Short mmCIF file of C-alpha atoms in Angstrom, two decimals:
data_model
loop_
_atom_site.label_atom_id
_atom_site.label_comp_id
_atom_site.label_asym_id
_atom_site.label_seq_id
_atom_site.Cartn_x
_atom_site.Cartn_y
_atom_site.Cartn_z
CA MET Z 1 0.00 0.00 0.00
CA GLU Z 2 2.84 2.38 0.88
CA GLN Z 3 4.60 1.73 -2.44
CA GLU Z 4 1.34 2.16 -4.38
CA SER Z 5 0.60 5.52 -2.73
CA ARG Z 6 4.03 6.76 -3.71
CA LEU Z 7 3.67 5.46 -7.27
CA TYR Z 8 0.36 7.13 -8.10
CA LYS Z 9 1.71 10.51 -7.00
CA VAL Z 10 4.71 10.17 -9.28
CA ILE Z 11 2.59 9.03 -12.24
CA TYR Z 12 0.16 11.90 -11.66
CA GLN Z 13 3.04 14.39 -11.65
CA SER Z 14 4.55 12.79 -14.76
CA VAL Z 15 1.31 13.15 -16.73
CA LEU Z 16 0.75 16.71 -15.48
CA THR Z 17 4.25 17.64 -16.66
CA GLN Z 18 3.45 16.30 -20.14
CA ILE Z 19 0.19 18.26 -20.25
CA TYR Z 20 1.58 21.54 -18.88
CA SER Z 21 4.56 21.42 -21.24
CA GLY Z 22 2.46 20.66 -24.32
CA VAL Z 23 3.50 17.06 -25.00
CA LEU Z 24 -0.19 16.21 -24.55
CA ARG Z 25 -2.15 19.04 -26.22
CA TYR Z 26 -5.67 20.44 -26.03
CA GLY Z 27 -8.16 18.24 -27.92
CA GLN Z 28 -5.78 15.26 -28.07
CA VAL Z 29 -7.21 11.87 -27.10
CA PHE Z 30 -5.76 10.86 -23.74
CA PRO Z 31 -3.96 7.49 -23.54
CA SER Z 32 -6.24 4.60 -22.58
CA GLN Z 33 -6.12 3.00 -19.15
CA SER Z 34 -4.49 -0.13 -20.60
CA GLU Z 35 -1.86 1.99 -22.39
CA LEU Z 36 -1.04 3.81 -19.15
CA CYS Z 37 -0.84 0.53 -17.22
CA GLN Z 38 1.65 -0.78 -19.77
CA ARG Z 39 3.59 2.49 -19.93
CA TYR Z 40 4.04 2.85 -16.19
CA GLN Z 41 3.90 -0.86 -15.29
CA VAL Z 42 1.26 -0.46 -12.58
CA GLY Z 43 -2.19 -1.87 -11.94
CA ILE Z 44 -5.50 -0.55 -13.19
CA THR Z 45 -6.52 0.69 -9.71
CA THR Z 46 -3.52 3.05 -9.57
CA ILE Z 47 -4.20 4.37 -13.08
CA ARG Z 48 -7.89 4.98 -12.36
CA LYS Z 49 -6.92 6.99 -9.30
CA VAL Z 50 -4.53 9.08 -11.41
CA ILE Z 51 -7.25 9.70 -14.03
CA ARG Z 52 -9.71 10.82 -11.33
CA MET Z 53 -7.11 13.27 -10.00
CA LEU Z 54 -6.46 14.64 -13.50
CA GLU Z 55 -10.20 15.13 -14.01
CA GLN Z 56 -10.45 16.94 -10.68
CA GLU Z 57 -7.50 19.11 -11.75
CA GLY Z 58 -9.51 19.97 -14.87
CA VAL Z 59 -6.86 19.00 -17.40
CA ILE Z 60 -8.73 16.05 -18.97
CA HIS Z 61 -12.40 15.38 -19.57
CA SER Z 62 -14.10 12.04 -20.06
CA SER Z 63 -17.67 10.98 -20.81
CA SER Z 64 -19.39 7.61 -20.63
CA GLY Z 65 -18.27 5.21 -23.35
CA LYS Z 66 -15.65 7.57 -24.80
CA ARG Z 67 -11.92 8.07 -24.36
CA ALA Z 68 -10.82 11.00 -22.21
CA VAL Z 69 -9.65 14.13 -24.01
CA VAL Z 70 -7.07 16.71 -22.92
CA CYS Z 71 -8.90 19.97 -22.15
CA PHE Z 72 -5.98 22.04 -20.85
CA ASP Z 73 -5.20 24.79 -23.35
CA GLU Z 74 -2.39 27.32 -23.31
CA SER Z 75 -0.63 29.57 -25.77
CA GLU Z 76 2.39 28.33 -27.66
CA GLN Z 77 4.59 30.75 -25.74
CA THR Z 78 3.41 29.40 -22.37
CA TYR Z 79 4.28 25.88 -23.50
CA ILE Z 80 7.72 27.10 -24.55
CA LEU Z 81 8.30 28.75 -21.17
CA SER Z 82 7.34 25.51 -19.42
CA LEU Z 83 9.68 23.59 -21.71
CA MET Z 84 12.56 25.96 -21.00
CA GLN Z 85 12.14 25.37 -17.27
CA ARG Z 86 12.84 21.67 -17.90
CA ARG Z 87 15.55 22.22 -20.51
CA GLU Z 88 18.55 21.37 -18.33
CA SER Z 89 17.00 18.22 -16.88
CA ILE Z 90 15.89 17.01 -20.33
CA LEU Z 91 19.42 17.36 -21.73
CA ASP Z 92 20.83 15.71 -18.59
CA ILE Z 93 18.52 12.74 -19.09
CA TYR Z 94 19.72 12.23 -22.66
CA LYS Z 95 23.27 11.98 -21.31
CA GLY Z 96 22.05 9.43 -18.79
CA LEU Z 97 20.14 7.49 -21.43
CA GLU Z 98 23.32 7.06 -23.46
CA LEU Z 99 25.23 5.65 -20.48
CA MET Z 100 22.59 3.22 -19.24
CA MET Z 101 19.90 2.19 -21.70
CA PRO Z 102 21.97 0.88 -24.67
CA SER Z 103 23.62 -1.73 -22.45
CA LEU Z 104 20.26 -2.81 -21.06
CA TYR Z 105 18.60 -3.03 -24.47
CA ALA Z 106 21.52 -4.84 -26.12
CA ALA Z 107 21.99 -7.43 -23.35
CA GLY Z 108 18.22 -8.00 -23.29
CA ALA Z 109 18.17 -8.46 -27.06
CA MET Z 110 20.69 -11.30 -26.67
CA LEU Z 111 18.04 -13.15 -24.62
CA CYS Z 112 15.01 -12.18 -26.71
CA CYS Z 113 13.28 -14.58 -29.11
CA ASN Z 114 10.46 -12.38 -30.45
CA LEU Z 115 12.22 -9.53 -32.24
CA ASP Z 116 11.79 -11.03 -35.73
CA THR Z 117 8.06 -10.35 -35.57
CA TYR Z 118 8.79 -6.61 -35.84
CA GLU Z 119 10.66 -6.85 -39.14
CA GLU Z 120 7.58 -6.78 -41.38
CA SER Z 121 5.10 -4.81 -39.28
CA PHE Z 122 7.39 -2.14 -37.85
CA PHE Z 123 6.40 1.33 -39.01
CA SER Z 124 4.00 -0.08 -41.59
CA ALA Z 125 1.53 2.74 -40.89
CA GLY Z 126 2.20 6.37 -41.73
CA SER Z 127 0.93 7.95 -38.50
CA GLN Z 128 3.71 9.32 -36.30
CA ASP Z 129 1.73 8.33 -33.18
CA ILE Z 130 1.56 4.73 -34.41
CA ASN Z 131 5.26 4.79 -35.27
CA GLU Z 132 6.10 6.00 -31.77
CA ARG Z 133 3.96 3.28 -30.17
CA ASN Z 134 5.69 0.68 -32.37
CA ALA Z 135 9.08 2.01 -31.30
CA ILE Z 136 8.14 1.84 -27.60
CA SER Z 137 6.81 -1.69 -28.09
CA PHE Z 138 9.98 -2.79 -29.91
CA PHE Z 139 12.31 -1.47 -27.22
CA THR Z 140 10.12 -2.83 -24.43
CA GLU Z 141 10.36 -6.27 -26.06
CA MET Z 142 14.14 -6.15 -25.61
CA LEU Z 143 13.71 -5.58 -21.87
CA LEU Z 144 11.12 -8.27 -21.10
CA PRO Z 145 13.65 -11.14 -20.83
CA TYR Z 146 15.10 -9.57 -17.68
CA GLN Z 147 11.84 -10.30 -15.78
CA ASN Z 148 12.67 -7.11 -13.89
CA GLN Z 149 10.09 -4.50 -12.94
CA ILE Z 150 12.65 -1.78 -12.22
CA VAL Z 151 14.13 -2.12 -15.72
CA LEU Z 152 10.69 -1.33 -17.12
CA ASP Z 153 10.33 1.56 -14.65
CA LEU Z 154 13.59 3.00 -15.95
CA GLN Z 155 12.43 2.77 -19.53
CA SER Z 156 9.04 4.38 -18.95
CA ASP Z 157 10.42 7.17 -16.76
CA MET Z 158 13.49 8.03 -18.78
CA GLU Z 159 11.90 7.78 -22.21
CA HIS Z 160 8.75 9.70 -21.27
CA TYR Z 161 10.36 12.44 -19.23
CA ALA Z 162 12.75 13.06 -22.12
CA ARG Z 163 9.78 13.80 -24.39
CA TYR Z 164 9.12 17.42 -25.27
CA PRO Z 165 6.56 19.05 -27.58
CA TYR Z 166 7.10 19.94 -31.20
CA VAL Z 167 6.58 23.71 -31.44
CA MET Z 168 5.05 24.61 -34.80
CA GLN Z 169 6.06 28.24 -34.33
CA SER Z 170 9.72 27.26 -34.50
CA ARG Z 171 9.49 25.98 -38.09
CA LEU Z 172 12.24 23.55 -37.18
CA GLU Z 173 12.41 19.90 -38.14
CA ASN Z 174 10.50 17.70 -35.69
CA PRO Z 175 13.32 15.96 -33.77
CA PHE Z 176 11.13 12.98 -32.89
CA ALA Z 177 10.28 12.40 -36.53
CA ALA Z 178 14.01 12.33 -37.24
CA SER Z 179 14.57 9.86 -34.39
CA ALA Z 180 11.75 7.62 -35.66
CA GLU Z 181 13.33 7.67 -39.13
CA PHE Z 182 16.70 6.70 -37.61
CA ILE Z 183 15.11 3.73 -35.83
CA ARG Z 184 13.23 2.62 -38.94
CA HIS Z 185 16.41 2.81 -41.02
CA ASN Z 186 18.45 0.91 -38.41
CA LEU Z 187 15.85 -1.70 -37.47
CA PRO Z 188 17.22 -4.38 -39.84
CA VAL Z 189 20.70 -3.72 -38.43
CA PHE Z 190 19.43 -4.02 -34.82
CA LEU Z 191 17.68 -7.29 -35.65
CA ASP Z 192 20.68 -8.77 -37.45
CA MET Z 193 23.05 -7.91 -34.61
CA ALA Z 194 20.65 -9.40 -32.05
CA LYS Z 195 20.22 -12.55 -34.14
CA HIS Z 196 24.00 -13.03 -34.40
CA LYS Z 197 24.57 -12.16 -30.71
CA GLU Z 198 26.80 -9.17 -31.56
CA LEU Z 199 26.50 -7.57 -28.14
CA GLU Z 200 29.22 -4.92 -28.41
CA ALA Z 201 28.23 -3.83 -31.92
CA LEU Z 202 24.56 -3.52 -30.96
CA THR Z 203 25.45 -1.55 -27.83
CA ALA Z 204 27.57 0.85 -29.88
CA ARG Z 205 24.79 1.35 -32.46
CA LEU Z 206 22.24 2.08 -29.72
CA GLU Z 207 24.66 4.50 -28.05
CA LEU Z 208 24.92 6.31 -31.37
CA MET Z 209 21.13 6.52 -31.52
CA TYR Z 210 20.93 8.15 -28.10
CA ARG Z 211 23.87 10.43 -28.81
CA ASN Z 212 22.19 11.66 -31.98
CA ALA Z 213 18.89 12.16 -30.14
CA GLY Z 214 20.66 14.14 -27.41
CA GLU Z 215 22.41 16.35 -29.95
CA GLN Z 216 19.11 16.97 -31.77
CA ALA Z 217 17.46 17.85 -28.46
CA GLY Z 218 20.22 20.31 -27.64
CA ILE Z 219 19.99 22.05 -31.01
CA TYR Z 220 16.19 22.11 -30.95
CA LEU Z 221 15.89 23.48 -27.40
CA SER Z 222 18.54 26.12 -28.10
CA GLU Z 223 16.60 27.32 -31.13
CA ILE Z 224 13.30 27.27 -29.23
CA GLN Z 225 14.88 29.41 -26.50
CA LYS Z 226 15.35 32.21 -29.04
CA ILE Z 227 11.58 32.51 -29.56
CA VAL Z 228 10.70 33.43 -25.97
CA PRO Z 229 13.17 35.19 -23.64
CA ASP Z 230 14.46 32.89 -20.91
CA SER Z 231 12.89 33.80 -17.55
CA GLY Z 232 15.70 32.07 -15.72
CA GLU Z 233 13.23 30.00 -13.69
CA ARG Z 234 13.87 26.28 -13.35
CA VAL Z 235 11.59 23.61 -11.94
CA ASP Z 236 12.89 21.17 -9.35
CA TYR Z 237 14.49 18.11 -10.85
CA GLN Z 238 11.46 15.83 -11.09
CA TRP Z 239 12.54 12.73 -12.96
CA PHE Z 240 12.35 9.44 -11.05
CA ARG Z 241 11.74 11.25 -7.77
CA GLY Z 242 10.07 8.95 -5.28
CA LYS Z 243 9.39 6.25 -7.85
CA ASN Z 244 10.65 3.59 -5.57
CA ARG Z 245 9.14 0.18 -5.07
CA SER Z 246 10.99 -0.37 -1.82
CA PRO Z 247 9.15 0.66 1.38
CA LEU Z 248 9.88 3.97 3.10
CA TYR Z 249 11.35 2.32 6.17
CA ALA Z 250 14.07 0.74 3.98
CA ALA Z 251 15.16 4.24 2.86
CA VAL Z 252 15.32 5.35 6.51
CA ALA Z 253 17.25 2.22 7.49
CA GLN Z 254 19.74 2.70 4.66
CA ASN Z 255 20.35 6.30 5.65
CA LEU Z 256 20.95 5.30 9.27
CA TYR Z 257 23.22 2.48 8.12
CA ARG Z 258 25.37 4.89 6.08
CA ARG Z 259 25.51 7.36 8.97
CA ALA Z 260 26.69 4.55 11.25
CA LEU Z 261 29.43 3.52 8.80
CA LEU Z 262 30.67 7.12 8.72
CA GLY Z 263 31.10 6.93 12.51
CA GLU Z 264 28.36 9.40 13.39
CA PHE Z 265 27.12 7.29 16.33
CA ASN Z 266 30.49 6.04 17.65
CA ASN Z 267 30.66 8.55 20.50
CA ARG Z 268 27.12 7.89 21.64
CA THR Z 269 26.23 5.34 24.31
CA TYR Z 270 23.03 4.39 22.51
CA PHE Z 271 21.87 4.31 18.92
CA PRO Z 272 19.08 6.81 18.08
CA SER Z 273 15.77 5.75 19.64
CA GLU Z 274 12.50 5.31 17.77
CA PRO Z 275 11.17 8.73 18.94
CA GLU Z 276 14.41 10.40 17.78
CA ILE Z 277 14.19 8.65 14.39
CA MET Z 278 10.54 9.70 14.08
CA ARG Z 279 11.50 13.36 14.66
CA THR Z 280 14.57 13.29 12.39
CA TYR Z 281 12.86 11.68 9.41
CA LYS Z 282 9.31 12.94 10.09
CA ILE Z 283 7.89 9.41 9.96
CA SER Z 284 5.35 7.42 11.94
CA LYS Z 285 6.13 5.18 14.89
CA SER Z 286 5.36 2.11 12.77
CA THR Z 287 7.82 3.16 10.03
CA ALA Z 288 10.54 3.91 12.61
CA ALA Z 289 9.99 0.53 14.29
CA LYS Z 290 10.29 -1.30 10.95
CA ALA Z 291 13.50 0.57 10.13
CA MET Z 292 14.94 -0.50 13.50
CA ALA Z 293 13.86 -4.09 12.90
CA LEU Z 294 15.59 -4.08 9.53
CA LEU Z 295 18.82 -2.71 11.02
CA SER Z 296 18.66 -5.36 13.72
CA ASP Z 297 18.11 -8.14 11.18
CA ILE Z 298 21.11 -7.12 9.06
CA GLY Z 299 23.34 -7.02 12.12
CA LEU Z 300 23.98 -3.30 12.62
CA ILE Z 301 22.30 -2.93 16.03
CA HIS Z 302 20.90 -4.90 18.93
CA THR Z 303 18.66 -3.93 21.81
CA ILE Z 304 19.61 -4.25 25.48
CA GLU Z 305 16.45 -4.90 27.47
CA LYS Z 306 15.24 -1.94 29.56
CA LYS Z 307 18.22 0.18 28.44
CA GLY Z 308 18.31 0.99 24.75
CA THR Z 309 19.72 0.06 21.36
CA VAL Z 310 23.46 -0.06 20.65
CA LEU Z 311 25.70 -0.79 17.68
CA ARG Z 312 26.37 -4.51 17.53
CA SER Z 313 29.95 -5.44 18.46
CA SER Z 314 29.84 -9.26 18.40
CA GLU Z 315 29.63 -11.61 15.41
CA GLU Z 316 26.44 -13.23 16.71
CA LEU Z 317 23.28 -12.22 14.87
CA THR Z 318 19.98 -11.69 16.68
CA PRO Z 319 16.85 -13.58 15.51
CA VAL Z 320 15.13 -12.21 12.42
CA ARG Z 321 12.32 -9.79 13.27
CA ILE Z 322 10.84 -9.10 9.82
CA GLU Z 323 8.48 -11.68 8.30
CA GLN Z 324 9.91 -14.09 5.73
CA ASN Z 325 7.45 -13.14 2.98
CA ILE Z 326 8.40 -9.46 3.33
CA ILE Z 327 12.09 -10.34 3.18
CA ALA Z 328 11.49 -12.46 0.06
CA ASP Z 329 9.57 -9.66 -1.70
CA ASN Z 330 12.27 -7.10 -0.97
CA LEU Z 331 15.08 -9.47 -1.91
CA THR Z 332 13.42 -9.53 -5.34
CA LEU Z 333 13.77 -5.74 -5.46
CA PHE Z 334 17.39 -6.09 -4.38
CA LEU Z 335 17.99 -8.59 -7.20
CA ASN Z 336 16.27 -6.28 -9.70
CA VAL Z 337 18.67 -3.46 -8.83
CA LEU Z 338 21.72 -5.73 -8.74
CA GLN Z 339 20.82 -7.17 -12.15
CA ILE Z 340 20.79 -3.64 -13.64
CA LEU Z 341 24.21 -2.89 -12.13
CA ALA Z 342 25.52 -6.21 -13.45
CA VAL Z 343 24.59 -5.07 -16.96
CA CYS Z 344 25.34 -1.32 -16.86
CA SER Z 345 28.17 -0.83 -14.37
CA GLN Z 346 31.02 -1.01 -16.90
CA LYS Z 347 29.79 2.14 -18.67
CA LEU Z 348 28.88 3.85 -15.41
CA CYS Z 349 32.24 3.11 -13.79
CA PHE Z 350 34.25 4.27 -16.79
CA ALA Z 351 32.30 7.55 -16.78
CA ALA Z 352 33.00 7.93 -13.04
CA PHE Z 353 36.72 7.05 -13.35
CA SER Z 354 37.42 9.29 -16.35
CA PRO Z 355 37.70 12.66 -14.52
CA LEU Z 356 39.99 11.20 -11.80
CA ASP Z 357 43.76 11.54 -12.17
CA ASN Z 358 46.13 8.60 -11.66
CA SER Z 359 46.92 9.57 -8.08
CA ALA Z 360 43.22 9.66 -7.18
CA LEU Z 361 42.73 6.21 -8.72
CA ALA Z 362 45.59 4.76 -6.65
CA ASP Z 363 44.16 6.34 -3.49
CA LEU Z 364 40.77 4.86 -4.33
CA ALA Z 365 42.25 1.37 -4.70
CA ALA Z 366 43.99 1.71 -1.32
CA GLU Z 367 40.80 2.95 0.33
CA TRP Z 368 38.79 0.02 -1.03
CA GLU Z 369 41.43 -2.49 0.05
CA ALA Z 370 41.56 -1.12 3.60
CA SER Z 371 37.78 -1.03 4.05
CA PRO Z 372 36.40 -3.72 6.39
CA LEU Z 373 33.32 -3.80 4.14
CA SER Z 374 35.35 -5.57 1.44
CA ARG Z 375 35.07 -8.83 3.42
CA THR Z 376 31.42 -9.41 2.43
CA SER Z 377 29.52 -9.29 -0.85
CA SER Z 378 27.01 -6.81 0.57
CA GLY Z 379 29.90 -4.64 1.74
CA ILE Z 380 31.46 -4.62 -1.74
CA ILE Z 381 28.11 -3.53 -3.18
CA HIS Z 382 28.05 -0.69 -0.63
CA ILE Z 383 31.60 0.40 -1.55
CA LEU Z 384 30.95 0.41 -5.28
CA THR Z 385 27.54 2.08 -5.25
CA SER Z 386 28.79 4.75 -2.82
CA PHE Z 387 31.62 5.52 -5.24
CA LEU Z 388 29.30 5.66 -8.26
CA LYS Z 389 26.84 7.97 -6.51
CA ALA Z 390 29.61 10.34 -5.46
CA HIS Z 391 31.29 10.51 -8.89
CA MET Z 392 28.48 10.14 -11.40
CA PRO Z 393 28.79 12.99 -13.93
CA VAL Z 394 25.08 12.90 -14.85
CA LYS Z 395 22.51 14.07 -12.32
CA CYS Z 396 19.71 11.70 -13.37
CA LEU Z 397 22.00 8.69 -12.85
CA GLU Z 398 23.05 10.02 -9.46
CA ASN Z 399 19.33 10.21 -8.68
CA ILE Z 400 18.77 6.63 -9.83
CA LEU Z 401 21.67 5.27 -7.78
CA ALA Z 402 20.46 7.12 -4.68
CA GLN Z 403 17.09 5.42 -4.99
CA PHE Z 404 18.68 2.04 -5.71
CA ASP Z 405 20.16 2.26 -2.20
CA ASP Z 406 16.76 1.70 -0.63
CA ALA Z 407 16.57 -1.73 -2.26
CA LEU Z 408 20.25 -2.65 -1.86
CA ILE Z 409 20.05 -2.69 1.94
CA TRP Z 410 18.07 -5.94 1.71
CA GLY Z 411 21.16 -7.68 0.33
CA HIS Z 412 22.56 -7.86 3.86
CA TYR Z 413 20.12 -10.71 4.53
CA LEU Z 414 22.32 -12.81 2.25
CA ASP Z 415 25.10 -12.53 4.85
CA ARG Z 416 23.00 -14.59 7.27
CA PRO Z 417 23.91 -18.32 7.15
CA TYR Z 418 20.54 -19.72 6.03
CA VAL Z 419 22.18 -22.39 3.86
CA ILE Z 420 25.63 -23.40 2.64
CA ASP Z 421 25.76 -24.15 -1.09
CA GLU Z 422 28.93 -24.98 -3.01
CA GLN Z 423 27.90 -23.15 -6.19
CA CYS Z 424 27.03 -20.03 -4.18
CA ALA Z 425 30.46 -20.18 -2.55
CA VAL Z 426 32.16 -20.37 -5.98
CA LEU Z 427 30.20 -17.36 -7.27
CA ALA Z 428 30.90 -15.37 -4.10
CA GLN Z 429 34.62 -16.12 -4.43
CA GLU Z 430 34.54 -14.96 -8.05
CA GLY Z 431 33.05 -11.66 -6.87
CA PHE Z 432 35.91 -11.16 -4.39
CA GLU Z 433 38.51 -12.03 -7.04
CA GLN Z 434 37.04 -9.65 -9.60
CA PHE Z 435 36.93 -6.88 -7.01
CA GLU Z 436 40.64 -7.49 -6.32
CA LEU Z 437 41.35 -7.33 -10.08
CA ALA Z 438 39.51 -4.00 -10.21
CA ARG Z 439 41.73 -2.64 -7.42
CA LYS Z 440 44.88 -3.84 -9.22
CA SER Z 441 43.76 -2.15 -12.43
CA LEU Z 442 43.12 1.11 -10.58
CA ARG Z 443 46.62 0.99 -9.10
CA LYS Z 444 47.88 0.78 -12.71
CA SER Z 445 45.54 3.63 -13.77
CA ASP Z 446 43.81 1.19 -16.13
CA ARG Z 447 40.29 2.62 -16.07
CA GLU Z 448 38.94 0.34 -18.80
CA ASN Z 449 39.93 -2.97 -17.20
CA ALA Z 450 38.89 -1.72 -13.77
CA SER Z 451 35.43 -0.97 -15.18
CA VAL Z 452 35.21 -4.43 -16.77
CA SER Z 453 36.22 -6.11 -13.50
CA ILE Z 454 33.65 -4.14 -11.52
CA GLN Z 455 30.89 -5.22 -13.89
CA ARG Z 456 32.05 -8.83 -13.46
CA THR Z 457 32.05 -8.29 -9.70
CA PHE Z 458 28.42 -7.18 -9.80
CA ARG Z 459 27.52 -10.08 -12.11
CA ALA Z 460 29.11 -12.72 -9.85
CA ILE Z 461 27.43 -11.26 -6.75
CA TYR Z 462 24.11 -11.07 -8.61
CA LEU Z 463 24.25 -14.72 -9.72
CA ASP Z 464 25.27 -15.77 -6.19
CA ALA Z 465 22.44 -13.74 -4.61
CA ARG Z 466 19.92 -14.99 -7.17
CA LEU Z 467 20.80 -18.65 -6.56
CA TYR Z 468 20.85 -18.12 -2.80
CA THR Z 469 17.40 -16.51 -2.92
CA LEU Z 470 16.00 -19.37 -4.98
CA ILE Z 471 17.39 -21.93 -2.54
CA CYS Z 472 16.10 -20.11 0.56
CA PHE Z 473 12.71 -18.84 -0.65
CA LYS Z 474 11.92 -21.04 -3.68
CA ASP Z 475 9.89 -18.34 -5.43
CA LEU Z 476 10.79 -18.89 -9.08
CA ALA Z 477 8.08 -16.61 -10.45
CA SER Z 478 9.33 -13.36 -8.90
CA VAL Z 479 13.09 -13.80 -9.25
CA PRO Z 480 14.63 -11.91 -12.21
CA ALA Z 481 16.32 -13.84 -15.00
CA GLU Z 482 19.83 -15.23 -15.06
CA ILE Z 483 22.18 -13.12 -17.19
#
């Protein structure tokens, strides 16, 4: 329920942004409920709530038996002003798209069996709207093999927030028509590369597509800016904000966990109490209690009866306080995030390493080697994601990684000795070895091989965590695919 309430607010804001900026125009037929469910990967109840809110806002109108219609109308100049307020974040997202989405699409295409069906029907109709829907469907098809809800969230959020209206007044070429033509021209190439499992070539071609789209967006928005003087106003960075399928208490627990690792509570006799956590994070007693239970389960704290809660100093773990079905559900979220990092981290790491000089890389390797967190898989994940968040050159990716944290905290449950499996041990060892290779490469200032080793580290930890989850919880349906 908590996740759903957060999702509908984000979807509502996403649609409002499209209406207020002119992507959805006055008189245009509003997307159907089924289309919105597919686009945002949520249930019909959530979408119906969003539609009711939009009707109450007065921006769409529906009548019995007919599709809703957009009834918000503004002048072209007002739309341009709204667009200019989002200009910086739109261009930032195109930079993020180039670093993340090509790797996801290309690796997914290697697992996909249904792409051939698009060869004859793709772009058969002349309508640009139909062409755009075909393009979305084609790229979604490449992501389905992951069996990963967050991958689909990324696609819907990034692709739709990057949309902007075509301004007739500009008399410029429609950039989305040009992008559609690029996809249509390259479709046979995409299909052939996927069929022959040419992963690197397909990734490079998709990167080129996003690079071209970003350049077109930059030129187009610069030209549009000349029509209406820039007011200098900017809206808050909205993309992907709050769209998080992990519960709120996990975000609170992760923040407290990071504060503890930084030594913030070392000089205190007791860890912050529930009332203190409630005041600090402005949350309910129930949410604070769940955050404390999670921190206890993963071994950060333990409670001394009639005294208070302290940081745990012994190796012994207290009994699990959170229900097994809740742990299993959130471990699926953890695996979803880890799977994405296992696919995309090479590009992300190289982008993060590039601005650092050789001395900084050597210092980083020494810091990672000295960290006590490097002794566990969950600790390595913490080290690497903390580095990526701190050094990501693109704001939208920094935003994504910050929200991934809320799901990654659940990986600490894998440190508990539920079972001992030989194959899991082999995969875990591979993760440690690849992490060591990454450190060696950094000491040699070899950014490329360090990035490759980090991706292999994430992949080994992902496969270990996936197998471990299957053994412990036996829920085949919800676990994302092997990669």
